[in-house]
Structure formats: C-alpha cells, structure tokens
Coordinates of C-alpha atoms and ligand atoms in Angstrom, one line a residue:
Chain A
M8 CA -51.9 96.5 -49.6
N9 CA -53.0 100.0 -48.7
R10 CA -54.1 100.1 -45.1
N11 CA -54.7 103.8 -44.8
P12 CA -58.0 104.7 -46.5
N13 CA -57.2 108.4 -46.2
D14 CA -54.2 108.2 -48.5
I15 CA -54.6 109.4 -52.0
V16 CA -53.8 107.2 -55.0
R17 CA -51.3 109.0 -57.2
Y18 CA -50.1 106.2 -59.5
T19 CA -51.7 102.9 -60.5
A20 CA -49.8 99.7 -60.4
Y21 CA -49.2 99.8 -64.2
E22 CA -48.0 103.3 -64.1
R23 CA -45.5 102.4 -61.4
A24 CA -44.3 99.3 -63.1
N25 CA -43.9 101.2 -66.3
H26 CA -41.9 103.9 -64.6
W27 CA -39.6 101.5 -62.8
A28 CA -38.9 99.5 -66.0
V29 CA -37.9 102.8 -67.7
G30 CA -35.9 103.8 -64.7
M31 CA -34.0 100.5 -64.4
S32 CA -33.2 100.5 -68.1
F33 CA -32.0 104.1 -67.9
I34 CA -29.6 103.3 -65.1
L35 CA -28.2 100.3 -67.0
L36 CA -27.8 102.5 -70.1
A37 CA -26.2 105.4 -68.2
L38 CA -23.7 103.2 -66.5
S39 CA -22.8 101.2 -69.5
G40 CA -22.8 104.3 -71.7
L41 CA -20.5 106.2 -69.3
A42 CA -18.0 103.3 -69.6
F43 CA -17.5 104.2 -73.3
F44 CA -17.7 107.9 -72.5
H45 CA -14.5 108.3 -70.6
P46 CA -11.8 105.8 -69.4
A47 CA -12.4 106.9 -65.8
F48 CA -15.8 105.1 -66.0
Y49 CA -14.6 102.1 -67.9
P50 CA -14.8 99.8 -64.9
L51 CA -18.6 100.4 -64.9
S52 CA -18.8 98.1 -67.9
L53 CA -18.2 95.2 -65.5
L54 CA -21.8 95.7 -64.3
L55 CA -23.1 94.3 -67.6
G56 CA -20.5 91.5 -67.6
G57 CA -17.5 93.2 -69.1
A58 CA -17.0 95.8 -71.8
V59 CA -17.8 93.6 -74.8
W60 CA -21.1 92.6 -73.2
A61 CA -21.8 96.2 -72.3
R62 CA -21.2 97.2 -76.0
I63 CA -23.5 94.4 -77.2
L64 CA -26.3 94.9 -74.7
H65 CA -26.4 98.7 -74.4
P66 CA -28.2 99.4 -77.7
F67 CA -30.8 96.6 -77.1
I68 CA -31.6 97.9 -73.7
G69 CA -31.9 101.3 -75.3
V70 CA -34.5 100.1 -77.8
L71 CA -36.4 98.4 -75.0
M72 CA -36.3 101.6 -72.9
A73 CA -37.5 103.6 -75.8
L74 CA -40.5 101.3 -76.3
L75 CA -41.3 101.5 -72.5
F76 CA -40.9 105.2 -72.6
I77 CA -43.4 105.6 -75.5
M78 CA -46.0 103.8 -73.4
M79 CA -45.3 106.1 -70.5
F80 CA -45.4 109.1 -72.7
F81 CA -48.9 108.4 -73.9
R82 CA -50.0 107.7 -70.3
F83 CA -48.8 111.1 -69.1
W84 CA -48.4 113.7 -71.8
K85 CA -51.9 115.3 -71.3
L86 CA -51.1 115.9 -67.6
N87 CA -47.9 117.7 -68.6
I88 CA -49.3 120.4 -70.9
I89 CA -47.7 123.6 -69.7
T90 CA -50.2 126.3 -68.5
Q91 CA -49.9 129.9 -67.4
V92 CA -49.6 128.8 -63.8
D93 CA -46.6 126.6 -64.7
K94 CA -44.9 129.5 -66.4
E95 CA -45.4 131.5 -63.3
W96 CA -44.0 128.6 -61.2
L97 CA -41.0 128.4 -63.5
S98 CA -40.3 132.1 -63.2
R99 CA -40.1 131.6 -59.4
V100 CA -38.1 128.4 -59.5
K101 CA -35.1 130.1 -57.8
E102 CA -37.2 130.7 -54.6
M103 CA -38.3 127.0 -54.7
V104 CA -34.7 125.8 -54.9
D105 CA -33.8 128.2 -52.1
G106 CA -36.3 126.3 -49.9
D107 CA -39.0 129.0 -49.8
D108 CA -42.2 127.9 -51.4
H109 CA -44.5 130.5 -49.9
N110 CA -45.0 132.5 -53.0
M111 CA -45.1 129.6 -55.4
P112 CA -48.3 129.4 -57.4
E113 CA -50.5 126.5 -56.7
S114 CA -49.6 123.6 -58.9
G115 CA -51.9 120.8 -60.1
K116 CA -50.8 117.1 -60.3
Y117 CA -47.5 118.3 -61.7
N118 CA -45.6 121.6 -61.1
G119 CA -43.9 123.5 -63.9
G120 CA -40.5 121.9 -63.1
Q121 CA -41.9 118.4 -63.4
K122 CA -43.5 119.2 -66.7
I123 CA -40.4 120.7 -68.1
M124 CA -38.6 117.6 -67.0
F125 CA -41.1 115.5 -68.8
W126 CA -40.7 117.2 -72.1
L127 CA -37.0 117.5 -71.9
A128 CA -36.8 113.7 -71.2
A129 CA -39.0 113.0 -74.2
V130 CA -36.8 115.1 -76.5
C131 CA -33.7 113.4 -75.1
M132 CA -35.2 110.0 -75.7
V133 CA -35.9 110.7 -79.3
L134 CA -32.4 112.1 -79.9
L135 CA -30.7 109.2 -78.1
L136 CA -32.7 106.6 -80.0
V137 CA -32.1 108.1 -83.4
S138 CA -28.4 108.9 -82.8
G139 CA -28.0 105.5 -81.1
I140 CA -29.2 103.6 -84.1
V141 CA -26.9 105.6 -86.4
I142 CA -23.8 104.6 -84.3
W143 CA -25.0 101.0 -83.8
R144 CA -22.1 99.5 -85.8
A145 CA -23.2 95.9 -85.7
Y146 CA -26.4 96.4 -87.6
F147 CA -26.9 100.0 -88.8
S148 CA -23.9 102.2 -89.2
G149 CA -23.1 100.8 -92.6
L150 CA -26.2 102.4 -93.9
F151 CA -25.2 105.9 -93.0
P152 CA -22.5 108.3 -94.4
I153 CA -19.4 108.8 -92.2
G154 CA -20.3 112.5 -91.5
L155 CA -23.6 111.6 -90.0
I156 CA -22.1 108.8 -87.9
R157 CA -19.5 111.3 -86.5
F158 CA -22.3 113.9 -85.8
S159 CA -24.4 111.2 -84.1
S160 CA -21.6 110.1 -81.9
L161 CA -21.1 113.6 -80.7
L162 CA -24.9 114.1 -80.3
H163 CA -25.4 110.8 -78.5
A164 CA -22.6 111.6 -76.0
A165 CA -23.8 115.2 -75.4
V166 CA -27.5 114.3 -75.0
A167 CA -26.7 111.4 -72.8
A168 CA -24.6 113.6 -70.5
F169 CA -27.4 116.2 -70.4
M170 CA -30.0 113.5 -69.7
I171 CA -28.0 112.0 -66.9
A172 CA -27.9 115.5 -65.3
L173 CA -31.6 115.8 -65.8
I174 CA -32.2 112.5 -64.1
I175 CA -29.9 113.3 -61.2
V176 CA -32.1 116.4 -60.6
H177 CA -35.3 114.3 -61.0
I178 CA -34.1 111.7 -58.4
Y179 CA -32.9 114.4 -56.1
A180 CA -36.2 116.3 -56.3
A181 CA -38.0 113.1 -55.3
I182 CA -35.7 112.6 -52.3
W183 CA -35.7 116.2 -51.3
T184 CA -39.5 116.4 -51.2
R185 CA -40.2 114.1 -48.3
G186 CA -43.0 111.6 -48.8
T187 CA -42.6 111.5 -52.6
I188 CA -40.7 108.3 -53.2
R189 CA -43.7 106.3 -51.8
A190 CA -45.8 107.6 -54.6
M191 CA -43.7 105.6 -57.1
L192 CA -43.2 102.7 -54.7
Y193 CA -46.7 102.1 -53.3
G194 CA -48.8 104.5 -55.5
T195 CA -50.1 106.6 -52.6
V196 CA -49.3 109.9 -51.0
S197 CA -50.7 111.3 -47.8
R198 CA -53.4 114.0 -47.9
A199 CA -51.1 116.4 -46.2
W200 CA -48.4 115.8 -48.9
A201 CA -50.9 116.5 -51.6
K202 CA -52.2 119.7 -50.1
Q203 CA -48.7 121.0 -49.4
H204 CA -47.1 120.3 -52.8
H205 CA -49.9 120.0 -55.3
P206 CA -52.9 122.0 -53.8
A207 CA -54.8 122.4 -57.0
W208 CA -54.6 118.7 -57.7
F209 CA -55.7 118.0 -54.0
R210 CA -58.7 120.2 -54.4
Q211 CA -59.6 118.6 -57.7
I212 CA -59.6 115.1 -56.4
T213 CA -61.1 115.8 -53.0
G214 CA -63.8 118.0 -54.4
G215 CA -62.5 121.0 -52.5
G216 CA -62.4 119.2 -49.2
K217 CA -59.6 119.7 -46.8
Chain B
M261 CA -1.1 91.6 -82.4
A262 CA -0.1 91.0 -78.9
L263 CA 2.1 93.4 -76.9
Q264 CA 5.6 92.4 -78.0
S265 CA 7.6 95.3 -76.7
L266 CA 7.1 98.2 -74.3
D267 CA 8.1 101.0 -76.5
I268 CA 4.7 102.7 -76.6
K269 CA 4.0 106.3 -77.4
A270 CA 0.2 106.3 -77.0
R271 CA -2.5 104.0 -75.9
S272 CA -6.2 104.3 -76.5
A273 CA -8.5 105.4 -73.6
T274 CA -5.6 105.9 -71.2
T275 CA -5.0 109.1 -69.2
T276 CA -1.7 108.1 -67.6
P277 CA 1.7 107.8 -69.4
S278 CA 2.3 104.7 -71.5
P279 CA 5.3 102.4 -70.9
S280 CA 7.8 104.4 -73.0
A281 CA 11.2 104.0 -71.4
R282 CA 12.5 102.5 -74.6
E283 CA 12.8 104.7 -77.7
T284 CA 13.0 103.3 -81.2
M285 CA 13.6 105.0 -84.4
E286 CA 10.6 106.3 -86.3
V287 CA 10.1 104.1 -89.3
A288 CA 8.1 104.6 -92.5
K289 CA 7.0 102.7 -95.6
L290 CA 7.3 104.6 -98.9
I291 CA 5.0 103.6 -101.8
D292 CA 6.2 104.9 -105.1
I293 CA 3.1 104.9 -107.2
S294 CA 5.0 105.7 -110.4
K295 CA 6.9 102.4 -110.0
C296 CA 3.9 100.2 -109.2
I297 CA 2.7 97.8 -112.0
G298 CA -0.4 96.6 -110.1
C299 CA 0.7 93.0 -109.9
K300 CA -0.8 92.6 -106.3
A301 CA 2.2 90.6 -105.1
C302 CA 2.1 92.8 -102.0
Q303 CA -1.6 91.9 -101.5
V304 CA -0.7 88.2 -101.6
A305 CA 2.3 88.6 -99.3
C306 CA 0.1 90.4 -96.8
M307 CA -2.3 87.4 -96.8
E308 CA 0.5 84.9 -96.5
W309 CA 2.4 86.5 -93.7
N310 CA -0.7 87.4 -91.7
D311 CA -2.6 84.1 -92.5
L312 CA -5.6 85.9 -94.0
R313 CA -8.0 84.4 -96.6
D314 CA -10.8 86.6 -97.8
E315 CA -13.8 85.1 -99.3
V316 CA -13.5 84.5 -103.0
G317 CA -15.7 87.2 -104.5
T318 CA -16.9 88.1 -108.0
N319 CA -15.3 90.2 -110.6
V320 CA -16.8 93.7 -110.4
G321 CA -15.7 94.7 -113.8
V322 CA -12.4 96.3 -112.9
Y323 CA -9.1 95.1 -111.6
D324 CA -9.9 96.0 -108.0
N325 CA -10.2 92.6 -106.3
P326 CA -11.3 92.3 -103.6
P327 CA -13.1 95.5 -104.3
N328 CA -12.5 96.9 -100.8
L329 CA -10.6 96.5 -97.6
S330 CA -12.0 93.9 -95.1
A331 CA -11.1 92.2 -91.9
Q332 CA -9.3 89.6 -94.1
S333 CA -7.9 92.1 -96.6
W334 CA -5.7 94.6 -94.9
T335 CA -4.3 96.1 -98.1
V336 CA -6.0 96.3 -101.6
M337 CA -4.8 97.8 -104.9
R338 CA -7.1 100.5 -106.3
Y339 CA -6.9 101.2 -110.0
S340 CA -8.1 104.4 -111.7
E341 CA -7.9 105.4 -115.3
V342 CA -7.5 109.1 -115.7
E343 CA -6.7 111.7 -118.3
V344 CA -4.8 114.4 -116.6
E345 CA -3.8 115.8 -119.9
A346 CA -6.2 115.3 -122.8
N347 CA -5.6 112.1 -124.8
K348 CA -2.9 110.9 -122.4
L349 CA -4.4 108.0 -120.5
E350 CA -2.8 107.3 -117.1
W351 CA -3.3 104.2 -115.0
L352 CA -2.9 105.2 -111.4
I353 CA -2.6 102.3 -109.1
R354 CA -2.6 102.9 -105.4
K355 CA -1.9 100.4 -102.7
D356 CA -4.5 101.3 -100.1
G357 CA -4.2 100.5 -96.4
C358 CA -3.6 102.0 -93.0
M359 CA -1.4 105.2 -93.2
H360 CA -0.1 104.8 -89.6
C361 CA -0.8 108.5 -88.8
A362 CA 1.3 110.3 -86.3
D363 CA -2.0 111.7 -84.9
P364 CA -4.3 108.6 -85.4
G365 CA -8.0 109.3 -85.4
C366 CA -8.7 105.7 -84.6
L367 CA -6.7 105.8 -81.4
K368 CA -8.3 109.0 -80.4
A369 CA -11.8 107.7 -80.8
C370 CA -11.3 104.2 -79.2
P371 CA -13.0 103.9 -75.8
A372 CA -11.2 100.6 -74.8
P373 CA -8.0 101.0 -72.9
G374 CA -5.1 99.6 -74.8
A375 CA -7.1 98.3 -77.8
I376 CA -5.1 100.6 -80.0
V377 CA -1.5 101.5 -79.4
Q378 CA 1.1 103.6 -81.2
Y379 CA 4.6 102.4 -80.8
S380 CA 7.4 104.9 -80.5
N381 CA 8.5 103.8 -84.0
G382 CA 5.2 105.2 -85.3
I383 CA 3.3 102.0 -86.0
V384 CA -0.3 102.1 -85.0
D385 CA -1.5 98.7 -84.0
F386 CA -4.8 97.2 -82.9
H387 CA -4.7 94.8 -80.0
Q388 CA -7.7 92.7 -80.6
E389 CA -7.7 91.1 -77.1
N390 CA -8.8 94.5 -75.8
C391 CA -11.1 95.4 -78.6
I392 CA -14.8 95.6 -77.7
G393 CA -16.1 95.9 -81.3
C394 CA -17.9 99.3 -81.0
G395 CA -16.5 100.5 -84.3
Y396 CA -15.5 104.0 -83.0
C397 CA -12.1 103.5 -84.8
I398 CA -14.0 103.6 -88.1
T399 CA -15.7 106.8 -87.0
G400 CA -12.4 108.4 -86.1
C401 CA -10.2 107.3 -89.1
P402 CA -9.9 110.0 -91.8
F403 CA -8.9 107.3 -94.4
D404 CA -11.7 104.8 -93.9
I405 CA -9.4 101.9 -93.0
P406 CA -10.4 99.8 -90.0
R407 CA -12.9 97.0 -90.6
I408 CA -14.9 95.0 -88.0
S409 CA -14.8 91.2 -88.6
K410 CA -18.1 89.5 -89.1
K411 CA -16.6 86.4 -87.4
D412 CA -15.4 87.8 -84.1
S413 CA -16.6 91.5 -84.0
K414 CA -13.1 92.8 -83.6
A415 CA -11.5 95.6 -85.6
Y416 CA -8.6 94.7 -88.0
K417 CA -6.3 96.6 -90.3
C418 CA -2.7 96.7 -91.5
T419 CA -0.2 96.3 -88.7
L420 CA 2.7 97.5 -90.8
C421 CA 4.0 94.0 -89.9
S422 CA 4.8 95.3 -86.4
D423 CA 5.8 91.7 -85.5
R424 CA 8.4 91.6 -88.3
V425 CA 9.6 95.2 -87.7
A426 CA 10.0 94.4 -84.0
V427 CA 12.7 91.8 -84.9
G428 CA 14.4 94.0 -87.5
M429 CA 12.7 92.8 -90.7
E430 CA 10.8 94.9 -93.3
P431 CA 7.0 94.4 -93.8
A432 CA 6.0 91.5 -96.0
C433 CA 4.7 93.7 -98.8
V434 CA 8.0 95.5 -99.0
K435 CA 9.9 92.3 -99.1
T436 CA 7.8 91.0 -102.0
C437 CA 7.4 94.0 -104.3
P438 CA 9.2 93.0 -107.6
T439 CA 9.7 96.5 -108.9
G440 CA 11.0 98.1 -105.7
A441 CA 8.0 100.4 -105.6
I442 CA 7.7 99.8 -101.8
V443 CA 10.6 100.6 -99.6
F444 CA 11.0 100.7 -95.9
G445 CA 13.3 102.4 -93.4
T446 CA 13.6 105.2 -91.0
K447 CA 11.2 108.0 -91.7
D448 CA 14.1 110.4 -92.5
D449 CA 15.6 108.0 -94.9
M450 CA 12.3 107.5 -96.7
I451 CA 11.8 111.2 -97.1
H452 CA 15.3 111.5 -98.5
H453 CA 14.7 108.6 -100.8
A454 CA 11.4 110.2 -102.0
E455 CA 13.2 113.4 -102.8
G456 CA 15.4 111.6 -105.3
R457 CA 12.4 109.9 -106.9
I458 CA 10.6 113.2 -107.2
T459 CA 13.5 115.0 -108.8
D460 CA 13.6 112.1 -111.3
L461 CA 9.9 112.3 -112.0
K462 CA 10.0 116.0 -112.5
S463 CA 12.8 115.6 -115.0
R464 CA 10.5 113.2 -116.9
G465 CA 7.7 115.7 -117.2
Y466 CA 5.7 115.2 -114.1
A467 CA 6.0 118.7 -112.9
N468 CA 3.7 118.2 -109.9
A469 CA 5.3 115.1 -108.6
G470 CA 5.6 115.1 -104.8
L471 CA 5.5 113.3 -101.5
Y472 CA 2.2 112.5 -99.7
D473 CA 2.9 112.9 -96.0
P474 CA -0.2 114.8 -94.9
Q475 CA 0.6 117.2 -92.0
G476 CA -3.1 117.4 -91.0
V477 CA -2.6 114.1 -89.2
G478 CA 0.9 115.0 -88.1
G479 CA 2.4 113.2 -91.1
T480 CA 2.1 109.4 -91.7
H481 CA 4.3 106.4 -91.5
V482 CA 3.1 105.1 -94.8
M483 CA 3.9 107.7 -97.5
Y484 CA 3.3 107.9 -101.2
V485 CA 5.3 109.3 -104.1
L486 CA 2.6 110.7 -106.3
Q487 CA 3.0 111.7 -109.9
H488 CA 0.3 114.4 -109.3
A489 CA 0.8 115.4 -105.7
D490 CA -1.3 118.5 -106.4
K491 CA -4.3 116.3 -107.0
P492 CA -4.2 113.3 -104.7
E493 CA -7.9 112.7 -105.3
L494 CA -7.0 111.3 -108.7
F495 CA -5.5 108.3 -106.9
S496 CA -8.8 106.6 -106.1
G497 CA -9.9 109.4 -103.8
L498 CA -6.8 109.9 -101.6
P499 CA -7.9 112.9 -99.4
K500 CA -6.1 116.1 -100.1
N501 CA -5.9 117.5 -96.6
P502 CA -6.9 114.7 -94.3
S503 CA -7.2 115.5 -90.6
I504 CA -9.2 114.2 -87.7
S505 CA -12.7 115.5 -88.2
A506 CA -13.6 118.5 -86.0
M507 CA -16.7 116.6 -84.9
V508 CA -14.5 113.8 -83.6
G509 CA -12.2 116.3 -82.0
L510 CA -15.2 117.8 -80.2
W511 CA -16.6 114.4 -79.2
K512 CA -13.3 113.2 -77.8
G513 CA -11.6 116.4 -76.6
I514 CA -11.5 118.2 -73.3
T515 CA -15.3 118.3 -73.3
K516 CA -15.5 114.8 -71.9
P517 CA -13.4 115.2 -68.7
L518 CA -15.2 118.6 -68.1
T519 CA -18.6 117.0 -68.6
S520 CA -17.7 114.1 -66.3
F521 CA -16.5 116.6 -63.7
A522 CA -19.7 118.6 -64.0
L523 CA -21.9 115.6 -63.5
G524 CA -20.0 114.6 -60.4
M525 CA -20.3 118.1 -59.0
L526 CA -24.0 118.1 -59.7
A527 CA -24.5 114.8 -57.8
V528 CA -22.4 116.1 -54.9
G529 CA -24.2 119.5 -55.2
T530 CA -27.5 117.8 -54.5
L531 CA -26.2 116.4 -51.2
F532 CA -25.0 119.9 -50.2
H533 CA -28.4 121.3 -51.1
Y534 CA -30.0 118.8 -48.8
V535 CA -27.8 119.5 -45.8
M536 CA -27.8 123.3 -46.3
K537 CA -31.5 123.9 -47.2
G538 CA -33.1 121.0 -45.4
P539 CA -35.7 118.6 -46.8
N540 CA -38.9 120.0 -48.4
E541 CA -41.3 118.7 -45.8
V542 CA -45.0 119.2 -45.3
S543 CA -45.6 122.3 -43.1
K544 CA -46.7 121.7 -39.5
D545 CA -50.0 123.5 -40.1
I546 CA -51.1 121.3 -42.9
E547 CA -49.8 118.2 -41.0
K548 CA -52.0 119.1 -38.0
E549 CA -55.0 119.5 -40.1
F550 CA -54.9 115.9 -41.1
E551 CA -53.6 114.5 -37.8
N552 CA -56.8 113.1 -36.3
E553 CA -57.7 111.4 -39.5
S554 CA -54.8 109.0 -39.7
Ligands
LIG783 C1 -32.5 105.0 -76.8 C2 -31.9 104.1 -77.3 C3 -30.3 104.0 -77.3 C4 -29.6 103.3 -78.2 C5 -30.1 102.6 -79.5 C6 -28.2 103.5 -77.9 C7 -27.1 103.0 -78.6 C8 -25.8 103.3 -78.4 C9 -24.7 102.7 -79.1 C10 -24.8 101.8 -80.3 C11 -23.6 103.2 -78.5 C12 -22.1 102.8 -78.9 C13 -21.6 101.8 -78.0 C14 -22.2 100.4 -78.4 O1 -22.1 100.0 -79.6 O2 -22.8 99.8 -77.5 C15 -23.9 104.0 -77.4 C16 -23.0 104.7 -76.6 C17 -23.4 105.5 -75.5 N1 -24.7 105.6 -75.0 FE1 -26.4 104.9 -75.9 N2 -28.1 104.2 -76.7 C18 -29.4 104.5 -76.3 C19 -29.8 105.2 -75.1 C20 -28.9 105.7 -74.2 C21 -29.2 106.3 -72.9 C22 -30.6 106.5 -72.4 C23 -28.1 106.7 -72.4 C24 -27.9 107.4 -71.0 C25 -28.3 108.5 -70.7 C26 -27.0 106.4 -73.3 C27 -25.7 106.7 -73.0 C28 -24.7 106.4 -73.9 C29 -23.3 106.9 -73.7 C30 -22.8 107.8 -72.6 C31 -22.6 106.3 -74.7 C32 -21.1 106.5 -75.0 C33 -20.9 107.7 -75.9 C34 -19.5 108.0 -76.2 O3 -18.8 107.0 -76.6 O4 -19.1 109.1 -76.2 N3 -27.5 105.8 -74.4 N4 -25.3 104.1 -77.3
LIG784 S1 -5.1 105.5 -91.3 FE1 -6.9 105.2 -90.0 S2 -6.6 103.3 -89.0 FE2 -4.6 103.9 -89.8 S3 -3.6 105.0 -88.1 FE3 -4.6 106.6 -89.4 S4 -6.6 106.8 -88.3 FE4 -5.7 104.8 -87.6

C-alpha cells in the first residue's frame, strides 16, 4: 500500500522477498556457524534448538541460501558492473566514511561501495558453498582427501568471518543512511533520498526532472 | 564414556581450567609388534568388553577383517607383507587404534565443550553425550582414528578402557593377548620395558629396532616397539613424523579469538561511528525542494 505517489520504487516485491529470504538464512547461518567457531559463541546454537540441531540444519540452510542468492545474483549483477565513476567513488571512500559527501562523484542506482559489496558477497557465497560441502561430514566429507577437508575447514571459517564483517558493514550502511531501510521494507524511497544519495539514478528515472 | 572421575587435563572447546585437583600417574600401552602373532584376540576382547558388534562383512582377500576401523570396531589388526631385505619376507602385523596423543588433534579440533577430554593419566576419551556429530575430530586426528556412527551420528574410538583403568585394571586387549605382545603400566615403566625389548631385537639382527612414541604429537599413550623404527610406514602406513596439521593449527589457533574480538569491535565501531559522525541524512536544501510535493 503505497500512499505517496511521489515516492520512487526502488525494489519490487519479489526483489524484497528474495533479499529477506537470503538475509534471514544468512543470520541463521552466521549465528549457528559462530557456535562452532569459538566456544564463547556456543550458546548461540540454542537458537536452532541445540548444538546437534544446529550442526544438522546449518548446511541445509546454507544450500537454501545459496540457491536464493543465485536468484538474487541474476536479478542484480548487471546493475553492479563497476564503472569509471565507481572507481572514482571508491578512491574517495574515506571522505564518505568521514561524513563528507560533497566531493563524491554522482552515483547511479548503486555507488561504488555497494557494488564492491555485491561482488565480494558473491565470491564469499561460492567459497562458503564449496568449502561447506567438503566439510559436510554426514554426506560428503568421505568423498574428499583429508588435506582438502582441513583446508576447507580453515577456508570456511575464514571466509565466514570475513563475510560476517562484510554484512555488519552492509547493515550499518543501511541504518546510517537514513531513509534506506524502507527501500527494502516497502520498496520505495523518497525523491529527496534518491536525489541526495543516487543523483544519476534519480535523473535517469525522472527523465532529468527535479 | 561418562565422566567417571575429575582428574581431567584438557577438555575440548573450553577456555577455563578443567577440574584437575586430582593427579593420576601417566599410563601407557606398549604394543610389541615383534611379538604379535596376529590372532586378533585383542580385537575380540575389545568387542566383548565394550559390547560392540560390527556388521559381518566380506573377505577382502587379506587377513584384515574388518578391513577398517568403524564406530563398532575400535581396534583392527593390519597385516602387511614386506621384503625389507631381498628374499626375506616379513609379516608385519600392527594393532591399529587410537594413539592417545599427549597433544590430541581431535580434542583441538572439537567445537563441542566437553565432548573430548584428556584425563591426567593421558587417556583421550570421547564423551558421546556432548558430541554433536560434526566430524571435526576426524579432520584433526593425524592418525585417521575417530569414526562417526551411522546409527547415532556420534564419534567413537578406543577409550583405552578408561572405565577399567579408572578402577585399577588393565585394558581388555592387554588382559587377553596370549603372547604378551601388549603390556600396560605407567608411561615410564613402559618406556623402560621397551628398551629391554629393543636391546633384545638388536641382538637378533634388527639393527633399526626402536620405540614409536612420536614427539610431533607430544608423545603418545599407546606406543609400539617396531622392528624397523626407521621406516614406520612399512607397518601399514604408520606415519613417520605425525603432528597436528599446520592447517588445523591455523584453523583452531589464536586466530579465532582474535577474529571474534575483531568482529565484536567492528560491530561496536559502527555504533561509535553513528554517534560521532551523525547519520547520513538528506541535506536541508534537497529536502526543501521536494517539500511542497509531499
Ligand atoms: C553456503 C552454504 C553453506 C554450507 C553448505 C555450509 C556448511 C557448513 C558445515 C557442514 C559446517 C560444519 C558444521 C556442520 O556440520 O554443521 C559449517 C561450519 C560453519 N559455517 Fe557454514 N555453510 C554454509 C554457509 C555459511 C555461511 C553463509 C556462514 C556465515 C557467514 C557460515 C558460517 C560457518 C561457520 C562460522 C562455521 C564454523 C567454522 C568452524 O568450525 O571454524 N556458513 N558450515
Ligand atoms: S590418535 Fe587421533 S583420536 Fe586418538 S588421541 Fe590422537 S588425535 Fe585423538
């Protein structure tokens, strides 16, 4: 129910549903995975009904998330191709983090940071899926040599930690930039938001209007 | 095995000290391969004492039967026919099973608190009630010992009869061996006993006879007297210099607490960023432009 006709549609209902399905799976995976990562996090396994259930469910949720992510990937990859403007944006990212966006180049639907996030997430997904299958003792580990299992255990833990950091930044960026969360909740953003944060995209969809 | 005593040296996935007020003597089992006749009495005794019955398999063409360790077979005899010297056939029979490492890779890898413990007497024991079935112990073990049961998805291996040892008895295999090839006692006594055996073997022409107590895993609480200690691989692939893989060390080392700390700092850091830099809002100018529209 969108009651403000001036708002701009940023995500369709399917895109939002897809994103939240990936997001929820990721949170379950990160919390259950951390339980195996270090004993300090072991109590998190209770969220999935205890450590044995966490061990059983984690890889299945992982495969589900990978499938959902593939759908999302094909929806969004073209919008995330990195251009010269993005490179310029990235070279000035320090100013942005510092809270000064006056000299930031005008970004399209996604800025350089968001695009890097997209590609890093895609690479992490592939690495987590492949290493996760190798260390999936119940069904697959027997098919692989021990050296590969050891390497995959290390890789899975390292990539998972990196990706959790990546997603912390992703979530924070959405909170920090006021008016962004609603894009993923209701699908729309205000015209002012679009002009402020993604001016090139704003011009493109309003045909250069204000 | 359930927790029968509180003399614990190390506990998996535990960062605080284990209950260790009581100290027991370090024990060891010594397997003298030169005395073993391959009768498998120890294999049977292990099944009997621990109430294990593996599936009856098929003959794979050699004496090895069952051909590998399993959740129901915690020890198996491995037979290899080798010619160390030309035209001198030797039948080397090794009783395989957990080595009860002083520095156990299984315990290091295990993510479940208290699923693997090491008693102060050196025995490494799996406590199945805490086991979550992830199989990390298999990943960590340098000797390929632990097995996950198909029935209950828990990990099993030789307990060195921790239940018997706790009440002053020797392991079932030791009690059964008809040739005295397996002996049990304090680790010091076993090393001493082995020295006598090695001197004897050397006098009989086994110049490279020696004790297998690999220091790469801090020594073991199951040791072998080998006729060819310079070539342990001859004994059905006994590793020459076993140690916890560097990959496992990196995976389970100091990197994890450091990474956990870094992730926590990152999350807290975002909060500080928010309160120090303020939210990234739309500028007043742009907001005004659109004011009358909405
Ligand atoms: C993509 C598909 C994935 C698969 C198939 C998968 C599979 C696995 C498996 C089999 C384990 C061993 C524990 C168990 O048996 O349950 C594991 C551990 C773990 N997973 Fe995943 N996983 C996936 C995705 C993820 C994601 C997205 C995260 C979070 C960012 C994650 C974080 C972890 C962590 C932290 C561990 C513990 C690593 C350690 O013990 O050091 N996994 N995963
Ligand atoms: S031999 Fe393997 S299972 Fe036995 S204590 Fe050593 S690492 Fe653990």
